Short mmCIF file of C-alpha atoms and ligand atoms in Angstrom, two decimals:
data_model
loop_
_atom_site.label_atom_id
_atom_site.label_comp_id
_atom_site.label_asym_id
_atom_site.label_seq_id
_atom_site.Cartn_x
_atom_site.Cartn_y
_atom_site.Cartn_z
CA MET U 12 8.18 51.73 96.64
CA GLU U 13 7.45 53.29 99.99
CA ASN U 14 10.25 54.85 101.91
CA ILE U 15 10.94 52.39 104.70
CA LYS U 16 12.06 55.09 107.13
CA THR U 17 8.45 56.32 107.25
CA ILE U 18 6.91 52.85 107.59
CA ASN U 19 5.83 51.71 110.96
CA LEU U 20 6.56 48.16 111.99
CA HIS U 21 2.94 47.12 112.18
CA THR U 22 2.27 48.32 108.62
CA TYR U 23 5.45 46.69 107.36
CA LEU U 24 4.53 43.29 108.84
CA LYS U 25 1.07 43.52 107.28
CA THR U 26 2.38 44.58 103.87
CA TYR U 27 5.31 42.21 103.42
CA PRO U 28 5.22 39.60 102.14
CA ASP U 29 2.22 40.03 99.81
CA GLU U 30 -0.30 37.18 99.41
CA ASN U 31 2.03 35.43 96.96
CA GLY U 32 4.86 35.53 99.42
CA MET U 33 6.78 38.29 97.64
CA PHE U 34 9.05 40.72 99.44
CA GLY U 35 9.40 43.04 96.46
CA GLU U 36 11.02 40.83 93.79
CA PHE U 37 12.22 38.21 96.30
CA GLY U 38 10.53 35.15 97.81
CA GLY U 39 7.54 33.46 96.21
CA MET U 40 6.38 29.87 95.90
CA HIS U 41 8.61 28.23 93.31
CA VAL U 42 7.37 24.66 93.74
CA ASP U 43 5.28 22.30 91.62
CA GLU U 44 1.51 22.58 91.58
CA ASN U 45 0.74 19.91 94.18
CA LEU U 46 3.10 21.40 96.68
CA GLN U 47 1.72 24.87 95.92
CA LYS U 48 -1.71 23.60 96.87
CA ALA U 49 -0.34 22.31 100.19
CA MET U 50 1.48 25.60 100.82
CA ARG U 51 -1.68 27.63 100.14
CA GLU U 52 -3.53 25.50 102.67
CA VAL U 53 -0.83 26.09 105.29
CA ASP U 54 -0.90 29.82 104.52
CA ASP U 55 -4.68 30.04 104.92
CA ALA U 56 -4.64 28.06 108.15
CA TYR U 57 -1.78 30.12 109.55
CA ASN U 58 -3.44 33.44 108.72
CA THR U 59 -6.56 32.45 110.62
CA ILE U 60 -5.05 30.53 113.51
CA CYS U 61 -2.23 32.94 114.33
CA LYS U 62 -4.76 35.66 115.13
CA SER U 63 -6.84 33.57 117.50
CA ARG U 64 -6.73 34.50 121.15
CA GLN U 65 -6.28 30.87 122.16
CA PHE U 66 -3.23 30.32 119.91
CA ILE U 67 -1.58 33.53 121.07
CA ALA U 68 -2.22 32.73 124.74
CA GLU U 69 -0.93 29.16 124.42
CA LEU U 70 2.26 30.24 122.64
CA ARG U 71 2.86 32.91 125.24
CA ARG U 72 2.46 30.44 128.08
CA ILE U 73 4.83 27.94 126.43
CA ARG U 74 7.45 30.64 125.98
CA GLU U 75 7.31 31.59 129.63
CA GLU U 76 6.85 28.26 131.34
CA TYR U 77 8.70 25.84 129.05
CA GLN U 78 11.26 27.84 127.08
CA GLY U 79 12.26 30.19 129.88
CA ARG U 80 11.50 33.43 128.05
CA PRO U 81 12.15 36.28 128.15
CA THR U 82 15.85 35.59 127.75
CA PRO U 83 17.95 38.40 129.29
CA VAL U 84 19.98 41.19 127.73
CA TYR U 85 23.42 41.28 129.34
CA HIS U 86 25.94 44.12 129.42
CA ALA U 87 29.32 42.53 128.57
CA GLU U 88 31.37 45.00 130.58
CA ARG U 89 34.69 43.19 130.69
CA LEU U 90 34.64 42.48 126.98
CA SER U 91 33.71 46.13 126.28
CA LYS U 92 36.44 47.47 128.54
CA SER U 93 39.08 45.29 126.91
CA LEU U 94 38.27 46.90 123.54
CA GLY U 95 37.86 50.61 124.45
CA ASN U 96 34.79 52.74 125.16
CA VAL U 97 32.09 51.16 123.02
CA GLN U 98 29.59 49.21 125.13
CA ILE U 99 28.64 45.71 123.95
CA TYR U 100 25.40 44.04 125.05
CA LEU U 101 24.27 40.47 124.37
CA LYS U 102 20.74 39.19 123.83
CA ARG U 103 21.06 35.77 125.43
CA GLU U 104 19.26 33.37 123.10
CA ASP U 105 21.82 30.82 124.27
CA LEU U 106 19.67 30.67 127.42
CA ASN U 107 16.51 29.79 125.49
CA TYR U 108 15.60 26.13 126.18
CA THR U 109 17.63 23.71 123.99
CA GLY U 110 20.36 26.33 123.77
CA ALA U 111 19.46 28.42 120.73
CA HIS U 112 16.77 30.49 119.05
CA LYS U 113 15.49 27.60 116.90
CA LEU U 114 12.92 26.45 119.46
CA ASN U 115 11.12 29.81 119.01
CA HIS U 116 9.87 28.87 115.57
CA CYS U 117 9.66 25.11 116.18
CA MET U 118 7.22 25.61 119.06
CA GLY U 119 5.17 27.96 116.84
CA GLU U 120 5.19 25.59 113.86
CA VAL U 121 4.26 22.50 115.86
CA LEU U 122 1.55 24.40 117.74
CA LEU U 123 0.17 25.34 114.31
CA ALA U 124 0.30 21.66 113.28
CA LYS U 125 -1.73 20.79 116.37
CA TYR U 126 -4.35 23.46 115.64
CA MET U 127 -4.54 22.23 112.02
CA GLY U 128 -5.31 18.73 113.33
CA LYS U 129 -2.11 17.17 111.95
CA THR U 130 -0.67 14.07 113.59
CA LYS U 131 2.91 14.37 112.36
CA VAL U 132 5.60 16.95 111.66
CA ILE U 133 8.33 16.49 109.05
CA GLY U 134 11.63 18.33 108.95
CA GLU U 135 15.18 18.16 107.68
CA THR U 136 18.41 18.74 109.52
CA GLY U 137 22.05 19.33 108.65
CA ALA U 138 24.17 19.34 111.79
CA GLY U 139 21.16 18.36 113.86
CA GLN U 140 20.24 21.64 115.59
CA HIS U 141 16.91 22.16 113.83
CA GLY U 142 16.15 18.44 114.07
CA LEU U 143 16.71 18.51 117.82
CA ALA U 144 14.54 21.59 118.33
CA LEU U 145 11.77 20.12 116.18
CA ALA U 146 11.95 16.75 117.95
CA THR U 147 11.68 18.60 121.28
CA ALA U 148 8.60 20.51 120.14
CA ALA U 149 7.02 17.32 118.75
CA ALA U 150 7.62 15.52 122.06
CA TYR U 151 6.02 18.42 123.93
CA PHE U 152 2.89 18.28 121.75
CA ASP U 153 2.87 14.47 121.46
CA LEU U 154 3.01 14.47 117.63
CA GLU U 155 4.95 12.03 115.46
CA CYS U 156 8.15 13.47 114.04
CA ASP U 157 10.21 12.40 110.99
CA ILE U 158 13.58 14.08 110.57
CA TYR U 159 15.37 13.65 107.23
CA MET U 160 19.14 13.72 107.59
CA GLY U 161 21.98 13.03 105.16
CA GLU U 162 23.95 9.87 105.86
CA VAL U 163 27.18 11.89 105.95
CA ASP U 164 25.76 14.24 108.59
CA MET U 165 24.37 11.31 110.61
CA LYS U 166 27.88 9.91 110.94
CA LYS U 167 29.36 13.28 111.93
CA GLN U 168 26.61 14.12 114.43
CA SER U 169 25.83 10.74 115.96
CA SER U 170 25.07 12.20 119.40
CA ASN U 171 22.39 14.48 117.90
CA VAL U 172 20.89 11.47 116.14
CA ALA U 173 20.74 9.66 119.49
CA LYS U 174 19.12 12.68 121.17
CA MET U 175 16.45 13.01 118.48
CA GLU U 176 15.63 9.31 118.88
CA LEU U 177 15.50 9.70 122.65
CA LEU U 178 12.92 12.45 122.12
CA GLY U 179 10.81 10.04 120.11
CA ALA U 180 11.60 11.24 116.57
CA LYS U 181 12.38 8.94 113.64
CA VAL U 182 15.60 9.93 111.93
CA LYS U 183 15.31 9.07 108.21
CA ARG U 184 18.62 8.34 106.52
CA VAL U 185 19.12 10.18 103.20
CA THR U 186 21.66 8.62 100.84
CA GLN U 187 20.99 10.51 97.60
CA GLY U 188 23.37 13.18 96.18
CA ARG U 189 26.08 14.30 98.58
CA ALA U 190 23.95 12.94 101.45
CA THR U 191 24.04 16.27 103.31
CA LEU U 192 21.63 19.13 104.06
CA LYS U 193 20.47 20.00 100.54
CA ASP U 194 19.60 16.37 99.83
CA ALA U 195 17.83 16.10 103.18
CA VAL U 196 15.65 19.10 102.22
CA ASP U 197 14.79 17.48 98.88
CA ALA U 198 13.90 14.17 100.56
CA ALA U 199 11.79 15.88 103.24
CA PHE U 200 9.82 17.84 100.61
CA ALA U 201 9.24 14.62 98.63
CA ALA U 202 7.93 12.86 101.74
CA TYR U 203 5.74 15.82 102.63
CA LEU U 204 4.11 15.76 99.21
CA ASN U 205 2.83 12.23 99.99
CA GLU U 206 1.73 13.01 103.52
CA TYR U 207 0.55 16.60 103.57
CA GLU U 208 -2.98 15.73 104.55
CA THR U 209 -1.84 14.37 107.90
CA ALA U 210 1.54 16.06 108.33
CA LEU U 211 3.01 19.59 108.45
CA TYR U 212 6.43 20.38 107.08
CA CYS U 213 8.42 22.51 109.52
CA ILE U 214 11.34 24.31 107.96
CA GLY U 215 14.43 25.37 109.92
CA SER U 216 14.89 28.99 108.88
CA VAL U 217 13.30 31.93 107.01
CA VAL U 218 13.75 30.09 103.70
CA GLY U 219 11.71 27.79 101.44
CA PRO U 220 8.46 28.58 99.64
CA HIS U 221 5.84 30.97 101.02
CA PRO U 222 4.49 30.93 103.75
CA PHE U 223 7.61 29.63 105.57
CA PRO U 224 9.75 32.78 105.42
CA LYS U 225 6.80 34.74 106.83
CA MET U 226 5.77 32.24 109.52
CA VAL U 227 9.28 31.64 110.81
CA ARG U 228 10.05 35.37 110.97
CA ASP U 229 6.79 36.06 112.82
CA PHE U 230 7.67 33.44 115.45
CA GLN U 231 11.24 34.78 115.76
CA THR U 232 10.35 38.47 116.20
CA VAL U 233 9.93 37.71 119.90
CA ILE U 234 13.74 38.12 120.09
CA GLY U 235 13.82 41.71 118.84
CA THR U 236 10.62 42.71 120.64
CA GLU U 237 12.04 41.60 123.98
CA ALA U 238 15.52 42.94 123.30
CA LYS U 239 14.33 46.43 122.36
CA GLU U 240 12.32 46.85 125.53
CA GLN U 241 15.01 45.31 127.74
CA PHE U 242 17.76 47.47 126.28
CA TYR U 243 15.65 50.58 126.70
CA ASN U 244 14.84 49.71 130.31
CA MET U 245 18.54 49.18 131.04
CA THR U 246 19.97 52.25 129.34
CA GLY U 247 17.14 54.71 128.65
CA GLU U 248 17.93 54.65 124.93
CA LEU U 249 18.17 52.40 121.90
CA PRO U 250 21.43 50.76 120.76
CA ASP U 251 23.39 52.56 118.01
CA THR U 252 24.03 49.31 116.16
CA ILE U 253 22.58 45.81 116.27
CA VAL U 254 24.41 42.76 114.92
CA ALA U 255 23.42 39.13 114.28
CA CYS U 256 24.87 36.18 112.37
CA VAL U 257 23.16 35.04 109.18
CA GLY U 258 22.84 31.48 107.90
CA GLY U 259 19.34 31.14 106.44
CA GLY U 260 18.55 34.32 108.36
CA SER U 261 16.01 33.45 111.07
CA ASN U 262 17.65 34.65 114.28
CA SER U 263 18.75 37.84 112.52
CA ILE U 264 15.40 38.70 110.93
CA GLY U 265 13.58 38.12 114.23
CA PHE U 266 16.08 40.32 116.03
CA PHE U 267 16.17 43.05 113.35
CA LEU U 268 12.53 43.67 112.45
CA PRO U 269 11.34 45.27 115.69
CA PHE U 270 14.11 47.88 115.15
CA ILE U 271 13.42 48.75 111.50
CA GLU U 272 11.37 51.82 112.36
CA ASP U 273 14.10 53.16 114.67
CA PRO U 274 17.33 55.11 114.09
CA VAL U 275 19.43 52.01 114.63
CA GLU U 276 22.14 50.66 112.32
CA ILE U 277 21.42 47.01 111.42
CA ILE U 278 24.16 44.59 110.31
CA GLY U 279 23.92 40.90 109.34
CA VAL U 280 27.14 38.88 109.51
CA GLU U 281 27.80 36.00 107.12
CA SER U 282 30.66 33.52 107.09
CA ILE U 283 33.52 34.11 104.67
CA GLY U 284 34.99 30.82 105.96
CA GLU U 285 38.54 30.27 104.75
CA GLY U 286 38.44 33.37 102.53
CA LYS U 287 36.77 34.46 99.30
CA GLU U 288 39.64 33.34 97.09
CA THR U 289 39.47 29.74 98.41
CA GLY U 290 35.78 29.48 97.45
CA LYS U 291 35.23 27.88 100.87
CA HIS U 292 32.67 30.23 102.37
CA SER U 293 28.93 30.89 102.61
CA ALA U 294 28.64 34.66 102.07
CA SER U 295 25.61 34.51 99.76
CA MET U 296 24.63 38.17 100.27
CA SER U 297 28.11 39.50 99.60
CA PHE U 298 29.12 37.20 96.73
CA GLY U 299 25.95 35.44 95.56
CA GLU U 300 23.80 36.09 92.50
CA PRO U 301 20.03 36.30 92.18
CA GLY U 302 18.52 32.84 91.76
CA VAL U 303 15.93 30.28 92.85
CA MET U 304 16.50 27.28 95.12
CA HIS U 305 14.38 25.35 97.64
CA GLY U 306 11.26 27.10 96.36
CA PHE U 307 12.23 30.77 96.79
CA ASN U 308 13.97 33.58 94.94
CA SER U 309 16.88 35.33 96.66
CA TYR U 310 20.68 35.57 96.45
CA MET U 311 22.63 32.35 96.18
CA LEU U 312 26.11 30.99 95.65
CA LYS U 313 26.30 29.16 92.32
CA ASP U 314 28.74 26.72 90.76
CA GLU U 315 29.82 26.92 87.10
CA GLN U 316 26.63 25.18 85.93
CA GLY U 317 24.48 27.66 87.84
CA ASN U 318 23.45 25.12 90.51
CA PRO U 319 23.68 25.86 94.24
CA ALA U 320 27.38 25.74 95.17
CA PRO U 321 28.55 23.78 98.22
CA ALA U 322 28.91 26.28 101.07
CA HIS U 323 31.46 26.20 103.87
CA SER U 324 31.73 27.66 107.35
CA VAL U 325 33.39 26.55 110.58
CA ALA U 326 29.86 27.03 111.97
CA SER U 327 27.66 24.35 110.41
CA GLY U 328 24.53 26.48 110.99
CA LEU U 329 25.88 29.16 108.64
CA ASP U 330 26.91 27.00 105.68
CA TYR U 331 23.79 27.49 103.60
CA PRO U 332 24.30 28.71 99.99
CA SER U 333 21.35 31.13 100.01
CA ILE U 334 19.61 33.55 102.37
CA GLY U 335 16.01 34.29 103.33
CA PRO U 336 14.25 36.53 100.76
CA GLU U 337 13.33 39.22 103.29
CA HIS U 338 17.02 39.97 103.88
CA ALA U 339 17.52 40.54 100.14
CA PHE U 340 14.53 42.89 100.20
CA LEU U 341 15.63 44.86 103.27
CA ARG U 342 19.10 45.35 101.80
CA LYS U 343 17.60 46.59 98.55
CA LEU U 344 15.54 49.11 100.54
CA GLY U 345 18.79 50.22 102.16
CA ARG U 346 17.61 49.34 105.65
CA THR U 347 20.07 46.53 106.48
CA LYS U 348 23.74 45.91 105.70
CA TYR U 349 25.70 42.67 105.40
CA ASP U 350 29.34 41.93 106.02
CA TYR U 351 31.38 38.84 106.90
CA ILE U 352 33.79 37.22 109.34
CA THR U 353 36.38 34.47 108.72
CA ASP U 354 36.50 31.08 110.48
CA GLU U 355 39.56 32.25 112.37
CA GLU U 356 38.03 35.51 113.56
CA ALA U 357 34.97 33.60 114.79
CA VAL U 358 37.12 31.13 116.73
CA GLU U 359 39.10 34.03 118.23
CA ALA U 360 35.84 35.58 119.48
CA PHE U 361 34.73 32.18 120.82
CA TYR U 362 37.83 32.03 123.03
CA LEU U 363 37.62 35.69 124.06
CA LEU U 364 33.99 35.61 125.16
CA ALA U 365 34.57 32.42 127.15
CA LYS U 366 37.57 33.91 128.92
CA LEU U 367 36.30 37.44 129.60
CA GLU U 368 32.61 36.80 130.25
CA GLY U 369 32.26 33.11 131.13
CA ILE U 370 30.01 32.58 128.10
CA ILE U 371 30.83 29.92 125.50
CA PRO U 372 29.00 31.02 122.35
CA ALA U 373 27.90 28.82 119.44
CA LEU U 374 30.38 29.20 116.58
CA GLU U 375 27.53 30.72 114.55
CA SER U 376 26.95 33.39 117.20
CA ALA U 377 30.71 33.92 117.54
CA HIS U 378 30.58 35.49 114.06
CA ALA U 379 28.31 38.25 115.38
CA VAL U 380 30.49 38.69 118.46
CA ALA U 381 33.62 38.90 116.28
CA TYR U 382 32.01 41.60 114.17
CA ALA U 383 31.00 43.61 117.24
CA ILE U 384 34.59 43.33 118.48
CA LYS U 385 35.87 44.73 115.17
CA LEU U 386 33.40 47.65 115.27
CA ALA U 387 34.16 48.40 118.91
CA LYS U 388 37.86 48.69 118.12
CA GLN U 389 37.16 51.12 115.26
CA ARG U 390 34.76 53.40 117.12
CA LYS U 391 35.26 55.80 120.00
CA THR U 392 31.83 55.62 121.63
CA GLY U 393 28.41 54.10 121.25
CA SER U 394 26.64 50.84 121.92
CA ILE U 395 26.28 47.55 120.07
CA LEU U 396 23.60 44.99 120.83
CA VAL U 397 24.53 41.50 119.60
CA ASN U 398 22.12 38.61 119.25
CA LEU U 399 23.91 35.66 120.85
CA SER U 400 21.87 33.08 118.92
CA GLY U 401 23.07 29.97 120.76
CA ARG U 402 25.44 28.35 123.20
CA GLY U 403 28.67 26.64 122.22
CA ASP U 404 28.68 23.33 124.10
CA LYS U 405 28.16 21.55 120.76
CA ASP U 406 31.33 23.18 119.36
CA VAL U 407 33.81 22.77 122.21
CA ASP U 408 35.28 19.40 121.09
CA TYR U 409 35.70 20.61 117.51
CA VAL U 410 37.36 23.90 118.47
CA LEU U 411 39.76 22.26 120.90
CA GLU U 412 40.74 19.64 118.34
CA HIS U 413 41.24 22.00 115.40
CA TYR U 414 42.13 25.35 116.96
CA LYS U 415 43.88 24.50 120.20
CA LYS U 416 45.50 27.52 121.87
C1 PLP V 524 20.94 27.35 113.05
C2 PLP V 524 21.68 28.38 113.79
C3 PLP V 524 22.04 29.62 113.19
C4 PLP V 524 21.78 29.95 111.75
O1 PLP V 524 20.44 29.97 111.36
P1 PLP V 524 19.66 31.34 111.08
O2 PLP V 524 18.41 30.86 110.43
O3 PLP V 524 20.49 32.18 110.17
O4 PLP V 524 19.43 31.99 112.38
C5 PLP V 524 22.67 30.57 113.97
N1 PLP V 524 22.99 30.34 115.26
C6 PLP V 524 22.68 29.16 115.87
C7 PLP V 524 23.06 28.97 117.30
C8 PLP V 524 22.04 28.15 115.16
O5 PLP V 524 21.73 26.98 115.76
#
């Protein structure tokens, strides 16, 4: 295997994944034959369309005029000062339209659907964040949109259900299994298999069968590309360390990749929830085993029978029992590291950032902030650039009810 330190980013992006969707031993297309055929079609279309001048120009215009990109990099001076001498900077994906990074790949995926001549997009959602972003993109492009959602999640997130319907999407109730995210993914794939000639499946992270991990990461690299240039323009150098939270791994991979050729330490932060010993966590990189779920091979948390274990995190966007295959690959190459933060540490960071900087972070993003806070306390100097993946309006009621100060 090539030494990654000598690889340039352009070569890396062209080499990985290979045409079968493999990042080394991770990834792939572990789905039945019919779905493989559909995935190959999507892959072929994507490879052609994504290079066309028209597609690139349209996506660029949407990012500027509709999403409000570039999002800024912000020097969190009061937070930094309260911790010592290390300087903390935030890439403000919370200011991306709809309040998180997810619209970056949804706009790309639905634009692809339009270029492929599809009339509908299909997706799944857990807490509703991906469903909302996809429904927004579908409304923008005037395509039909079916969102599969577990009945249990629909009850918990009724305001997100209402918003998706307001945007013109159909929310499809899933009652099978535990009636949560995993079952919604299964139901959405089953529906897609019947409709793939007229519909495109749009996944919510860098997971699933090839080509999704590749497509979603390509659309998300806008975060790291912008952040690197912005940070350099502000400080005249690159950050010493970059940190992002990891659920399926999309905001982190998009933030990390543009830095992989640089002398920058890269750390992904998972949720250890209520602690390893309680089993209530979602740290699949730290405590998972190799395995296949949802069509790809990576690390995953397993129960005694070897099935995907239920995952937990105070941040619903992080409670996924596996992780995108490219993360597993980059760790094996020694280029990225993974660590974790507890529910309580994340909530602590949520309060601190609100108070010191006037920024209420998503609980997912608060994991990355909490980790940066820990590092800043340990170190004497240096800089840390954190990807603030989303804003925390959606979490305020929950935090105040369960963690009132
Ligand atoms: C969905 C979500 C995440 C987790 O997803 P990734 O694919 O790991 O990025 C993180 N932060 C926010 C704000 C989210 O909405």
